[in-house]
C-alpha cells in the first residue's frame, strides 16, 4: 500500500514538473530538431549551443539581477527588522493600525505601483537606474517582511528581553545583540523571498528600466523572445539559468520557504 | 490602624504608577523611532505613488507633461473614455473568468494533493518539496516555457493530443483558446501555494477527531465532508482570499504568453492597464491609470462579496 502511494506520488510529481523538464530538454535541443513532430522526448543528440549563446549574451543581465536582488534584500531587512521589533515587543500606540495598512499594501496591484513610480521616477531622474529598480522591487517584500518578522518576534520569550534589560542593555542594544541573533531563521526566510521576488520581477523592470543600460535577466529573456523566436534552445537555456537561484534556494532552504508561505498565509 | 498602613502604600503605588507611565512614554518614543523608517517608506513609496496614480487618472498626461508638469485637469474624462471603450466589457469578463476558474482549480487540486501528501509514505516530504518548484520559478520562465509547450505546430501539448486523435489546437493564436491557455498556466503556477497552505492547515487538525469519527462508523468520504472540510474552513478562507487578491493582479504570465491577444481575447484589467500605459508608442497614461484604479475597485467588490459569503456561512 505504501509502495503504491510512493508510486502515485512520483507520478504526480512527474506530471507537475513536466514543464520544468521540458524547459531543460528544449534548452539542449538542436535548432534543426526544434520543429520536429513529434518532438524529441530526450536531448539525445543534444547541443550546448543554447548555453553558449547565454554565456555570450546574457551574463551582464544576470549580474544586474544579482545586484538588484542583493540590494533589495538589504533594503528590506534594514527597514523591516526594526519595525517588526517595535510592533512585536515595544507596543507602539497605533501599531495595530499600521499592521493593517501593511496588509492592505500587499494587495495593491503591481501595475498601479508601476504607473505611480514611473511618474515619480521620470521627474526625479531615477528612471532606468539600478537603485530605482531596487527601491521599486523592495515594495514587493517590505510589508510581507514586517508582518512575518513581527509574528516571529512576538514569539521571543519576554524573560530573554527582561534579562537583557536587567543587565543594563538599552532598547537598541537589546535589539542588536538579542533580538536579531534569535530571529536568524525568520530573517533568512524573509531574505529568501525578497531576493526571489526581486530576481523574478518583470513588471517593474519593464516599466522602470526598459531603456536602462543595466537591465535584469527577466528583461534579457523577454527581449530574447521578442528578437529571435527561432532559437528556442537559447531562450530556454536562459530560462534554465534564470531558474538556478530558485533551484538553489529550494535545495538549501526548503524548510524556510515552506515556513514562509505558511506564515504569510496564516497571519491575520 | 489599617488606614495608617494603607496611606504610605498608596503613595508608593502612585509614584510607581507615575514612574511606569514615564517609562511607557519614553518607551513610546523608542517604539516609534524603530517604526519611523517604515512609516516614512510607506508614505513615500506606497501612499505617494498611489496618489500619483489617482492624479494621473484625472489628468491628460503625456511623457512631456511629466517633465514640464502642465497636464491639464480632465476630471473623469479618462474614466468615461475607459467605460465607453469596446475593450471594457470583454476585459471585465476575462478578468472574472480568469480569476474564478484559476482559483477554483488551484484550490481543488491543491487540496487533493495536500490530502494525498498527508499520508505517510516514502519520499513524501521530498516530493512535496519538489512541488514548490513551479511557484519559485520566475514568471517569465514559466511563461516562456508554457508558450513553447503550447505552440501550435511544434508544441509538446499538441503532440500529446495527436496521440488521442485530437487535431492541433491553436492555443495561443486562436481567440477561442488564448484565455484558457493563460488560465492553464496560471493554475499550474498557483497549485504549490494552495498545497503548502492547505497542508499546514490539515496538519493542525488533531488525529483524535478522525479516530472518534471512525469509531462512530464514518467512512472516508464522510470523514472528509463532516470533519476535515469544516475544520479546514478558516485556512481555506485565507487561502482563497490571498489567491483571489493574487490572481486578480496577475499580469506577467498573460503578457508574456499572449500580450492579452489575439485581438483582446485574453485581455484582463491588469494587461489592459499596462498596454494603455506602456505598451504603445504613444502612451495614454491617464486611461491606463484609470483602468488600474478600476482594478482596485474590482478587488474591493470581490472582497466584499467574499466577506458576505463568509458571514452567511458563519452561523452554520
Coordinates of C-alpha atoms in Angstrom, one line a residue:
Chain A
X1 CA 0.0 0.0 0.0
X2 CA 2.8 2.4 0.9
X3 CA 4.7 1.5 -2.1
X4 CA 1.6 2.2 -4.3
X5 CA 1.4 5.6 -2.7
X6 CA 5.0 6.4 -3.4
X7 CA 4.5 5.3 -7.0
X8 CA 1.4 7.6 -7.3
X9 CA 3.4 10.4 -5.6
X10 CA 6.2 10.0 -8.1
X11 CA 3.8 10.1 -11.0
X12 CA 2.0 13.2 -9.7
X13 CA 5.3 15.0 -9.2
X14 CA 6.4 14.0 -12.7
X15 CA 3.3 15.4 -14.2
X16 CA 3.6 18.6 -12.2
X17 CA 7.3 19.1 -13.0
X18 CA 6.9 18.2 -16.7
X19 CA 7.1 21.8 -17.9
X20 CA 10.4 22.2 -15.9
X21 CA 11.7 19.1 -17.6
X22 CA 10.6 20.3 -20.9
X23 CA 12.4 23.6 -20.5
X24 CA 15.6 21.7 -19.8
X25 CA 15.0 19.3 -22.7
X26 CA 14.4 22.1 -25.1
X27 CA 17.4 24.0 -23.9
X28 CA 19.6 21.1 -25.2
X29 CA 17.7 20.6 -28.4
X30 CA 19.4 21.3 -31.7
X31 CA 17.9 24.0 -33.9
X32 CA 17.1 21.5 -36.7
X33 CA 15.2 19.3 -34.2
X34 CA 13.2 22.1 -32.7
X35 CA 10.2 22.0 -35.1
X36 CA 10.2 18.2 -35.4
X37 CA 6.8 16.5 -34.9
X38 CA 6.6 14.6 -32.7
X39 CA 9.3 16.4 -30.7
X40 CA 12.4 14.7 -29.2
X41 CA 11.5 13.5 -25.7
X42 CA 15.1 13.3 -24.6
X43 CA 18.0 15.5 -25.6
X44 CA 19.7 12.5 -27.2
X45 CA 21.6 14.5 -29.9
X46 CA 21.8 17.4 -27.5
X47 CA 23.7 20.6 -28.2
X48 CA 25.2 23.2 -25.8
X49 CA 24.7 26.0 -28.4
X50 CA 21.9 27.4 -26.3
X51 CA 24.1 27.7 -23.2
X52 CA 27.0 29.1 -25.3
X53 CA 24.6 31.8 -26.5
X54 CA 23.6 32.6 -22.9
X55 CA 27.2 32.9 -21.8
X56 CA 27.9 35.2 -24.7
X57 CA 24.9 37.5 -24.4
X58 CA 23.1 37.2 -21.0
X59 CA 25.9 37.4 -18.4
X60 CA 25.5 41.2 -17.9
X61 CA 21.8 40.8 -17.3
X62 CA 22.4 38.1 -14.7
X63 CA 24.9 40.3 -13.0
X64 CA 22.3 43.2 -12.8
X65 CA 19.7 40.8 -11.4
X66 CA 22.2 39.7 -8.7
X67 CA 22.9 43.3 -7.7
X68 CA 19.2 44.2 -7.7
X69 CA 18.3 41.1 -5.7
X70 CA 21.0 41.7 -3.0
X71 CA 20.2 45.4 -2.8
X72 CA 16.5 44.6 -2.3
X73 CA 17.3 42.1 0.4
X74 CA 19.5 44.7 2.2
X75 CA 16.9 47.5 1.9
X76 CA 14.1 45.2 3.0
X77 CA 15.9 43.9 6.1
X78 CA 17.1 47.4 7.1
X79 CA 13.5 48.7 7.1
X80 CA 11.6 45.7 8.2
X81 CA 13.6 44.3 11.1
X82 CA 13.5 47.3 13.4
X83 CA 9.8 47.9 12.6
X84 CA 8.9 44.3 13.4
X85 CA 10.8 44.5 16.7
X86 CA 8.8 47.6 17.6
X87 CA 5.5 46.1 16.6
X88 CA 6.2 42.8 18.4
X89 CA 7.8 44.0 21.6
X90 CA 7.6 47.7 22.2
X91 CA 3.8 48.1 21.9
X92 CA 3.6 51.4 20.0
X93 CA 0.2 53.1 20.1
X94 CA -1.3 52.7 16.7
X95 CA 0.7 49.6 15.9
X96 CA -2.4 47.6 15.1
X97 CA -3.5 50.2 12.5
X98 CA 0.0 50.1 11.0
X99 CA -0.2 46.3 10.6
X100 CA -3.5 46.7 8.9
X101 CA -2.0 49.2 6.5
X102 CA 0.8 46.8 5.7
X103 CA -1.7 44.0 5.0
X104 CA -3.6 46.3 2.6
X105 CA -0.3 47.5 1.0
X106 CA 0.4 43.9 -0.2
X107 CA -2.8 43.9 -2.1
X108 CA -2.2 46.8 -4.4
X109 CA -1.6 45.5 -8.0
X110 CA 1.9 45.9 -9.3
X111 CA 0.7 47.8 -12.4
X112 CA -0.7 50.6 -10.3
X113 CA 2.5 50.9 -8.3
X114 CA 4.5 50.8 -11.6
X115 CA 2.4 53.6 -13.1
X116 CA 2.9 55.8 -10.0
X117 CA 6.6 55.0 -9.8
X118 CA 7.0 55.9 -13.4
X119 CA 5.6 59.3 -12.9
X120 CA 7.8 59.9 -9.8
X121 CA 11.0 58.3 -11.3
X122 CA 10.7 60.3 -14.5
X123 CA 10.6 63.6 -12.7
X124 CA 13.4 62.7 -10.2
X125 CA 15.7 61.2 -12.8
X126 CA 16.0 57.7 -11.3
X127 CA 14.1 56.1 -14.2
X128 CA 16.3 53.4 -15.9
X129 CA 18.7 53.1 -13.0
X130 CA 19.6 50.2 -10.7
X131 CA 18.9 52.0 -7.4
X132 CA 15.4 53.0 -8.7
X133 CA 14.7 49.4 -9.5
X134 CA 15.9 48.2 -6.1
X135 CA 13.6 50.7 -4.4
X136 CA 10.6 49.6 -6.6
X137 CA 11.3 45.9 -6.1
X138 CA 11.6 46.4 -2.3
X139 CA 7.9 47.3 -2.3
X140 CA 7.2 43.7 -3.1
X141 CA 8.8 42.5 0.1
X142 CA 8.7 45.2 2.8
X143 CA 5.1 44.8 4.0
X144 CA 5.4 41.0 3.9
X145 CA 8.7 41.1 5.7
X146 CA 7.4 43.3 8.5
X147 CA 4.4 41.1 9.1
X148 CA 6.3 37.8 9.1
X149 CA 9.1 39.2 11.3
X150 CA 6.5 40.6 13.7
X151 CA 4.8 37.2 14.0
X152 CA 8.1 35.6 14.7
X153 CA 9.5 38.2 17.1
X154 CA 6.2 38.1 19.2
X155 CA 7.3 34.5 20.0
X156 CA 10.6 35.5 21.6
X157 CA 10.1 35.0 25.3
X158 CA 9.7 38.2 27.3
X159 CA 12.2 36.8 30.0
X160 CA 15.0 36.9 27.5
X161 CA 14.5 40.6 26.9
X162 CA 13.9 41.3 30.6
X163 CA 17.3 39.6 31.4
X164 CA 19.0 41.9 28.9
X165 CA 17.3 44.9 30.4
X166 CA 18.4 43.9 33.9
X167 CA 21.9 43.6 32.7
X168 CA 21.6 47.3 31.6
X169 CA 21.0 46.9 27.9
X170 CA 19.0 49.7 26.2
X171 CA 16.4 49.2 23.5
X172 CA 18.9 49.4 20.7
X173 CA 21.4 47.1 22.4
X174 CA 18.6 44.5 23.1
X175 CA 17.6 44.6 19.5
X176 CA 21.1 44.2 18.1
X177 CA 22.5 41.6 20.5
X178 CA 19.4 39.6 21.5
X179 CA 16.5 40.0 19.1
X180 CA 18.4 39.9 15.8
X181 CA 20.5 36.8 16.6
X182 CA 17.5 34.9 17.9
X183 CA 15.5 35.8 14.8
X184 CA 18.0 34.4 12.4
X185 CA 15.8 31.9 10.8
X186 CA 13.0 34.3 10.1
X187 CA 15.5 36.8 8.7
X188 CA 16.7 34.1 6.4
X189 CA 13.1 33.3 5.3
X190 CA 12.4 37.0 4.6
X191 CA 15.7 37.4 2.7
X192 CA 14.9 34.4 0.5
X193 CA 11.6 35.8 -0.5
X194 CA 12.8 39.3 -1.0
X195 CA 15.6 38.0 -3.3
X196 CA 13.4 35.7 -5.2
X197 CA 10.8 38.3 -5.8
X198 CA 13.3 40.9 -6.9
X199 CA 15.0 38.3 -9.2
X200 CA 11.7 37.3 -10.8
X201 CA 10.3 40.8 -11.1
X202 CA 9.2 41.7 -14.6
X203 CA 6.6 44.4 -14.3
X204 CA 8.8 47.0 -12.5
X205 CA 11.8 46.1 -14.7
X206 CA 9.8 46.5 -17.9
X207 CA 8.2 49.8 -16.9
X208 CA 11.0 51.4 -14.9
X209 CA 14.2 50.0 -16.5
X210 CA 13.1 49.5 -20.2
X211 CA 15.6 52.0 -21.5
X212 CA 18.4 51.5 -19.0
X213 CA 22.0 50.4 -19.6
X214 CA 21.7 47.8 -16.8
X215 CA 18.7 45.6 -17.2
X216 CA 17.8 42.5 -15.2
X217 CA 17.6 38.9 -16.6
X218 CA 13.8 39.0 -16.8
X219 CA 14.1 41.7 -19.5
X220 CA 17.0 39.7 -21.0
X221 CA 14.7 36.8 -21.6
X222 CA 11.9 39.0 -22.7
X223 CA 14.0 40.8 -25.4
X224 CA 15.3 37.4 -26.5
X225 CA 11.8 36.1 -27.2
X226 CA 10.9 39.3 -29.0
X227 CA 14.0 39.4 -31.1
X228 CA 14.5 35.8 -32.2
X229 CA 11.7 33.5 -31.6
X230 CA 13.6 30.9 -33.6
X231 CA 16.4 29.9 -31.2
X232 CA 14.2 28.4 -28.6
X233 CA 17.2 26.4 -27.2
X234 CA 18.9 29.7 -26.3
X235 CA 15.7 31.1 -24.8
X236 CA 15.1 28.0 -22.7
X237 CA 18.8 27.9 -21.7
X238 CA 18.4 31.4 -20.4
X239 CA 15.3 30.3 -18.6
X240 CA 17.1 27.4 -17.1
X241 CA 19.9 29.7 -15.9
X242 CA 17.4 32.2 -14.6
X243 CA 15.8 29.5 -12.5
X244 CA 19.1 28.5 -10.9
X245 CA 18.6 30.7 -7.8
X246 CA 15.1 29.2 -7.3
X247 CA 16.6 25.8 -7.5
X248 CA 19.4 26.5 -5.1
X249 CA 17.0 28.1 -2.6
X250 CA 14.8 25.1 -2.8
X251 CA 17.7 22.7 -2.1
X252 CA 19.3 24.6 0.8
X253 CA 16.3 26.2 2.3
X254 CA 13.2 24.2 1.6
X255 CA 12.1 24.4 5.2
X256 CA 12.3 28.2 5.3
X257 CA 10.4 28.5 2.1
X258 CA 7.5 26.3 3.3
X259 CA 7.6 28.2 6.7
X260 CA 7.4 31.5 4.9
X261 CA 4.4 30.6 2.7
X262 CA 2.6 29.3 5.7
X263 CA 3.4 32.2 8.0
X264 CA 2.5 34.6 5.2
X265 CA -0.9 33.0 4.7
X266 CA -1.9 32.5 8.3
X267 CA -1.2 36.0 9.6
X268 CA -4.4 37.8 10.3
Chain B
X1 CA -5.0 51.3 62.0
X2 CA -5.4 49.8 58.7
X3 CA -5.7 53.3 57.2
X4 CA -2.4 54.3 58.6
X5 CA -0.7 51.4 56.9
X6 CA -2.5 51.9 53.6
X7 CA -1.5 55.6 53.3
X8 CA 2.2 55.1 52.5
X9 CA 1.4 52.0 50.4
X10 CA -1.0 54.1 48.3
X11 CA 1.6 56.9 47.8
X12 CA 4.2 54.3 46.9
X13 CA 1.8 52.9 44.4
X14 CA 1.0 56.2 42.7
X15 CA 4.7 57.0 42.4
X16 CA 5.3 53.6 40.9
X17 CA 2.4 54.2 38.5
X18 CA 3.8 57.6 37.6
X19 CA 7.2 56.2 37.1
X20 CA 5.8 53.4 34.9
X21 CA 3.8 56.0 32.9
X22 CA 7.0 58.0 32.3
X23 CA 8.8 54.9 31.2
X24 CA 5.9 54.0 29.0
X25 CA 6.1 57.4 27.4
X26 CA 9.8 57.1 26.7
X27 CA 9.0 53.6 25.5
X28 CA 6.6 55.0 23.0
X29 CA 9.3 57.3 21.7
X30 CA 11.6 54.3 21.2
X31 CA 8.9 52.2 19.6
X32 CA 8.1 54.9 17.1
X33 CA 11.8 55.6 16.4
X34 CA 12.1 52.0 15.3
X35 CA 8.9 52.3 13.2
X36 CA 9.8 55.6 11.7
X37 CA 11.7 54.3 8.7
X38 CA 8.9 52.0 7.6
X39 CA 6.3 54.7 8.1
X40 CA 8.3 57.1 6.0
X41 CA 8.8 54.4 3.5
X42 CA 5.1 53.7 3.3
X43 CA 4.3 57.3 2.8
X44 CA 6.9 57.9 0.1
X45 CA 6.8 54.5 -1.8
X46 CA 3.1 53.5 -1.3
X47 CA 1.0 56.4 -0.5
X48 CA 2.6 58.8 -2.9
X49 CA 2.7 56.5 -6.0
X50 CA -1.0 55.7 -5.2
X51 CA -1.8 59.4 -5.0
X52 CA 0.1 60.0 -8.3
X53 CA -1.8 57.2 -9.9
X54 CA -5.1 58.7 -8.9
X55 CA -3.9 62.1 -10.1
X56 CA -2.7 60.5 -13.4
X57 CA -6.2 59.2 -14.0
X58 CA -7.7 62.6 -13.6
X59 CA -5.4 64.5 -15.9
X60 CA -4.3 64.4 -19.5
X61 CA -0.7 63.2 -19.2
X62 CA 1.8 62.7 -21.9
X63 CA 5.5 61.9 -21.5
X64 CA 6.3 65.5 -22.0
X65 CA 3.9 66.8 -19.4
X66 CA 5.5 64.6 -16.8
X67 CA 8.7 66.7 -17.1
X68 CA 7.0 70.1 -17.6
X69 CA 4.2 69.4 -15.2
X70 CA 1.5 71.1 -17.2
X71 CA -1.0 68.3 -17.7
X72 CA -4.5 69.8 -17.9
X73 CA -7.1 68.6 -15.4
X74 CA -9.6 66.3 -17.2
X75 CA -11.9 65.2 -14.4
X76 CA -13.5 61.9 -15.0
X77 CA -13.0 62.1 -18.8
X78 CA -10.4 59.3 -18.7
X79 CA -12.9 57.1 -16.8
X80 CA -15.6 57.9 -19.3
X81 CA -13.2 57.0 -22.1
X82 CA -12.4 53.7 -20.5
X83 CA -16.0 52.8 -19.8
X84 CA -17.0 53.6 -23.4
X85 CA -14.1 51.6 -24.8
X86 CA -15.0 48.4 -26.7
X87 CA -12.3 46.6 -24.6
X88 CA -14.1 47.3 -21.3
X89 CA -16.8 44.6 -21.3
X90 CA -14.6 41.8 -22.6
X91 CA -11.7 42.8 -20.2
X92 CA -14.1 42.7 -17.2
X93 CA -15.4 39.3 -18.3
X94 CA -11.9 37.9 -18.9
X95 CA -10.8 39.2 -15.5
X96 CA -13.7 37.5 -13.8
X97 CA -13.3 34.2 -15.7
X98 CA -9.5 34.2 -15.3
X99 CA -9.7 34.8 -11.6
X100 CA -12.6 32.4 -10.7
X101 CA -11.6 29.5 -12.9
X102 CA -7.9 29.7 -11.8
X103 CA -8.9 30.0 -8.2
X104 CA -11.3 27.0 -8.3
X105 CA -8.9 24.6 -9.9
X106 CA -5.9 25.7 -7.9
X107 CA -7.8 25.2 -4.7
X108 CA -9.4 21.8 -5.5
X109 CA -6.1 20.4 -6.9
X110 CA -4.1 21.9 -4.1
X111 CA -6.5 20.4 -1.5
X112 CA -6.5 16.9 -3.2
X113 CA -2.7 16.9 -3.2
X114 CA -2.5 18.2 0.4
X115 CA -4.7 15.3 1.5
X116 CA -2.6 12.9 -0.5
X117 CA 0.7 14.0 0.9
X118 CA -0.7 13.9 4.4
X119 CA -0.4 10.2 4.3
X120 CA 3.0 8.8 5.4
X121 CA 4.9 7.2 2.6
X122 CA 8.5 7.1 1.4
X123 CA 9.7 10.2 -0.3
X124 CA 6.6 12.1 0.8
X125 CA 8.4 15.1 2.1
X126 CA 10.9 15.3 -0.8
X127 CA 8.1 15.1 -3.4
X128 CA 6.1 17.7 -1.6
X129 CA 9.2 19.9 -1.6
X130 CA 9.6 19.4 -5.4
X131 CA 6.0 20.6 -5.9
X132 CA 7.2 24.1 -4.8
X133 CA 9.3 24.5 -7.9
X134 CA 6.6 26.0 -10.2
X135 CA 5.9 28.6 -7.6
X136 CA 9.5 29.6 -7.1
X137 CA 10.3 30.0 -10.8
X138 CA 10.4 33.5 -12.3
X139 CA 7.1 34.1 -14.1
X140 CA 9.0 35.0 -17.3
X141 CA 10.5 31.5 -17.2
X142 CA 7.1 29.7 -16.7
X143 CA 5.5 32.0 -19.2
X144 CA 8.0 31.3 -22.0
X145 CA 8.1 27.6 -21.2
X146 CA 4.3 27.3 -21.5
X147 CA 4.4 29.4 -24.7
X148 CA 6.7 26.9 -26.3
X149 CA 4.8 23.9 -24.9
X150 CA 1.5 25.3 -26.3
X151 CA 3.0 26.3 -29.7
X152 CA 0.6 25.2 -32.4
X153 CA 3.0 23.5 -34.7
X154 CA 5.8 22.1 -32.6
X155 CA 4.4 22.3 -29.1
X156 CA 4.5 19.2 -27.0
X157 CA 0.9 19.6 -25.8
X158 CA -0.4 19.3 -29.3
X159 CA 2.0 16.4 -29.9
X160 CA 0.4 14.5 -27.0
X161 CA -3.1 15.4 -28.1
X162 CA -2.5 14.0 -31.5
X163 CA -2.0 10.5 -29.9
X164 CA -5.6 10.7 -28.9
X165 CA -6.6 11.8 -32.4
X166 CA -7.2 15.4 -31.4
X167 CA -6.2 17.8 -34.1
X168 CA -3.8 20.7 -33.4
X169 CA -5.3 23.4 -31.2
X170 CA -4.1 26.9 -31.8
X171 CA -3.7 27.5 -28.1
X172 CA -2.2 31.0 -28.1
X173 CA -3.2 32.3 -31.5
X174 CA -6.9 31.5 -31.6
X175 CA -9.3 33.8 -29.8
X176 CA -11.3 30.8 -28.5
X177 CA -8.3 29.3 -26.7
X178 CA -5.9 32.1 -25.6
X179 CA -7.8 32.8 -22.4
X180 CA -7.8 29.1 -21.5
X181 CA -4.1 28.8 -22.2
X182 CA -3.2 31.5 -19.8
X183 CA -5.7 30.1 -17.2
X184 CA -4.0 26.6 -17.5
X185 CA -0.5 28.1 -17.0
X186 CA -1.8 30.2 -14.1
X187 CA -3.4 27.2 -12.4
X188 CA -0.1 25.3 -12.7
X189 CA 1.7 28.2 -11.0
X190 CA -0.8 28.5 -8.2
X191 CA -1.1 24.9 -7.1
X192 CA 2.0 24.9 -4.9
X193 CA 0.8 27.8 -2.8
X194 CA -2.5 26.1 -2.2
X195 CA -0.9 22.8 -1.5
X196 CA 1.5 24.2 1.1
X197 CA -1.0 26.3 3.0
X198 CA -3.8 23.7 3.0
X199 CA -1.3 21.0 4.0
X200 CA -0.3 23.0 7.1
X201 CA -4.0 23.5 7.8
X202 CA -4.6 19.8 7.6
X203 CA -1.7 19.1 9.9
X204 CA -3.3 21.2 12.6
X205 CA -6.4 19.0 12.8
X206 CA -5.9 16.6 15.7
X207 CA -5.9 12.9 14.6
X208 CA -8.1 12.1 17.6
X209 CA -11.1 13.6 15.9
X210 CA -10.6 11.3 12.9
X211 CA -10.3 8.3 15.3
X212 CA -13.5 9.3 17.0
X213 CA -15.3 9.7 13.7
X214 CA -14.1 6.4 12.5
X215 CA -15.3 4.8 15.7
X216 CA -18.7 6.3 15.1
X217 CA -18.7 4.5 11.8
X218 CA -17.9 7.4 9.4
X219 CA -16.4 6.3 6.1
X220 CA -13.5 8.1 4.4
X221 CA -15.7 10.3 2.3
X222 CA -18.0 11.2 5.2
X223 CA -15.0 11.9 7.3
X224 CA -13.8 14.4 4.7
X225 CA -17.1 16.3 4.4
X226 CA -18.1 16.2 8.1
X227 CA -14.7 16.6 9.8
X228 CA -11.9 17.8 7.5
X229 CA -13.7 20.3 5.4
X230 CA -15.5 22.2 8.3
X231 CA -12.3 22.2 10.4
X232 CA -10.3 23.4 7.5
X233 CA -12.7 26.3 6.7
X234 CA -10.6 29.1 8.3
X235 CA -7.5 28.1 6.5
X236 CA -9.4 27.6 3.2
X237 CA -10.9 31.1 3.6
X238 CA -7.4 32.7 4.0
X239 CA -6.1 30.6 1.1
X240 CA -8.9 31.7 -1.2
X241 CA -8.7 35.3 -0.2
X242 CA -5.0 35.5 -0.8
X243 CA -5.4 33.6 -4.0
X244 CA -8.1 36.0 -5.2
X245 CA -6.0 39.0 -4.5
X246 CA -3.0 37.5 -6.2
X247 CA -4.9 36.2 -9.2
X248 CA -6.7 39.5 -9.8
X249 CA -3.5 41.3 -10.4
X250 CA -1.8 38.6 -12.5
X251 CA -0.1 40.4 -15.3
X252 CA 3.3 38.8 -16.2
X253 CA 2.0 35.5 -17.3
X254 CA -0.7 36.8 -19.6
X255 CA 1.6 39.5 -21.1
X256 CA 4.4 37.0 -21.7
X257 CA 2.2 34.3 -23.3
X258 CA -0.4 36.3 -25.3
X259 CA 0.1 40.0 -24.7
X260 CA -3.7 39.9 -24.0
X261 CA -4.4 38.9 -27.6
X262 CA -5.2 37.8 -30.2
X263 CA -7.4 40.9 -30.6
X264 CA -8.0 41.3 -26.9
X265 CA -9.2 37.7 -26.4
X266 CA -7.2 37.3 -23.2
X267 CA -7.0 40.9 -22.1
X268 CA -7.7 41.5 -18.4
X269 CA -7.8 44.7 -16.5
X270 CA -4.2 44.3 -15.5
X271 CA -2.8 43.7 -19.0
X272 CA -5.1 46.4 -20.5
X273 CA -3.8 48.9 -18.0
X274 CA -0.3 48.0 -18.9
X275 CA -0.9 48.2 -22.6
X276 CA -2.5 51.7 -22.3
X277 CA 0.3 53.0 -20.1
X278 CA 3.4 51.3 -21.5
X279 CA 2.5 49.0 -24.4
X280 CA 2.1 51.6 -27.1
X281 CA 4.5 54.1 -28.8
X282 CA 2.2 56.9 -27.7
X283 CA 1.3 56.1 -24.1
X284 CA -2.1 57.0 -22.7
X285 CA -1.2 57.3 -19.0
X286 CA -4.5 58.8 -18.0
X287 CA -6.8 56.0 -19.2
X288 CA -4.1 53.4 -18.1
X289 CA -4.2 54.7 -14.6
X290 CA -8.0 54.8 -14.7
X291 CA -8.1 51.1 -15.6
X292 CA -5.6 50.4 -12.8
X293 CA -7.8 52.2 -10.3
X294 CA -10.8 50.2 -11.5
X295 CA -8.7 47.1 -10.8
X296 CA -8.5 48.2 -7.1
X297 CA -12.3 48.8 -7.1
X298 CA -12.9 45.3 -8.6
X299 CA -10.6 43.9 -5.8
X300 CA -12.8 45.6 -3.3
X301 CA -16.0 44.3 -4.8
X302 CA -14.7 40.8 -4.9
X303 CA -13.5 41.2 -1.3
X304 CA -17.0 42.4 -0.2
X305 CA -18.8 39.5 -1.9
X306 CA -16.4 37.2 -0.3
X307 CA -16.9 38.6 3.2
X308 CA -20.7 38.4 2.7
X309 CA -20.5 34.8 1.7
X310 CA -18.3 34.1 4.7
X311 CA -20.8 35.8 7.1
X312 CA -23.7 33.8 5.6
X313 CA -21.8 30.6 6.3
X314 CA -20.8 31.5 9.8
X315 CA -24.0 30.6 11.7
X316 CA -23.9 27.0 10.3

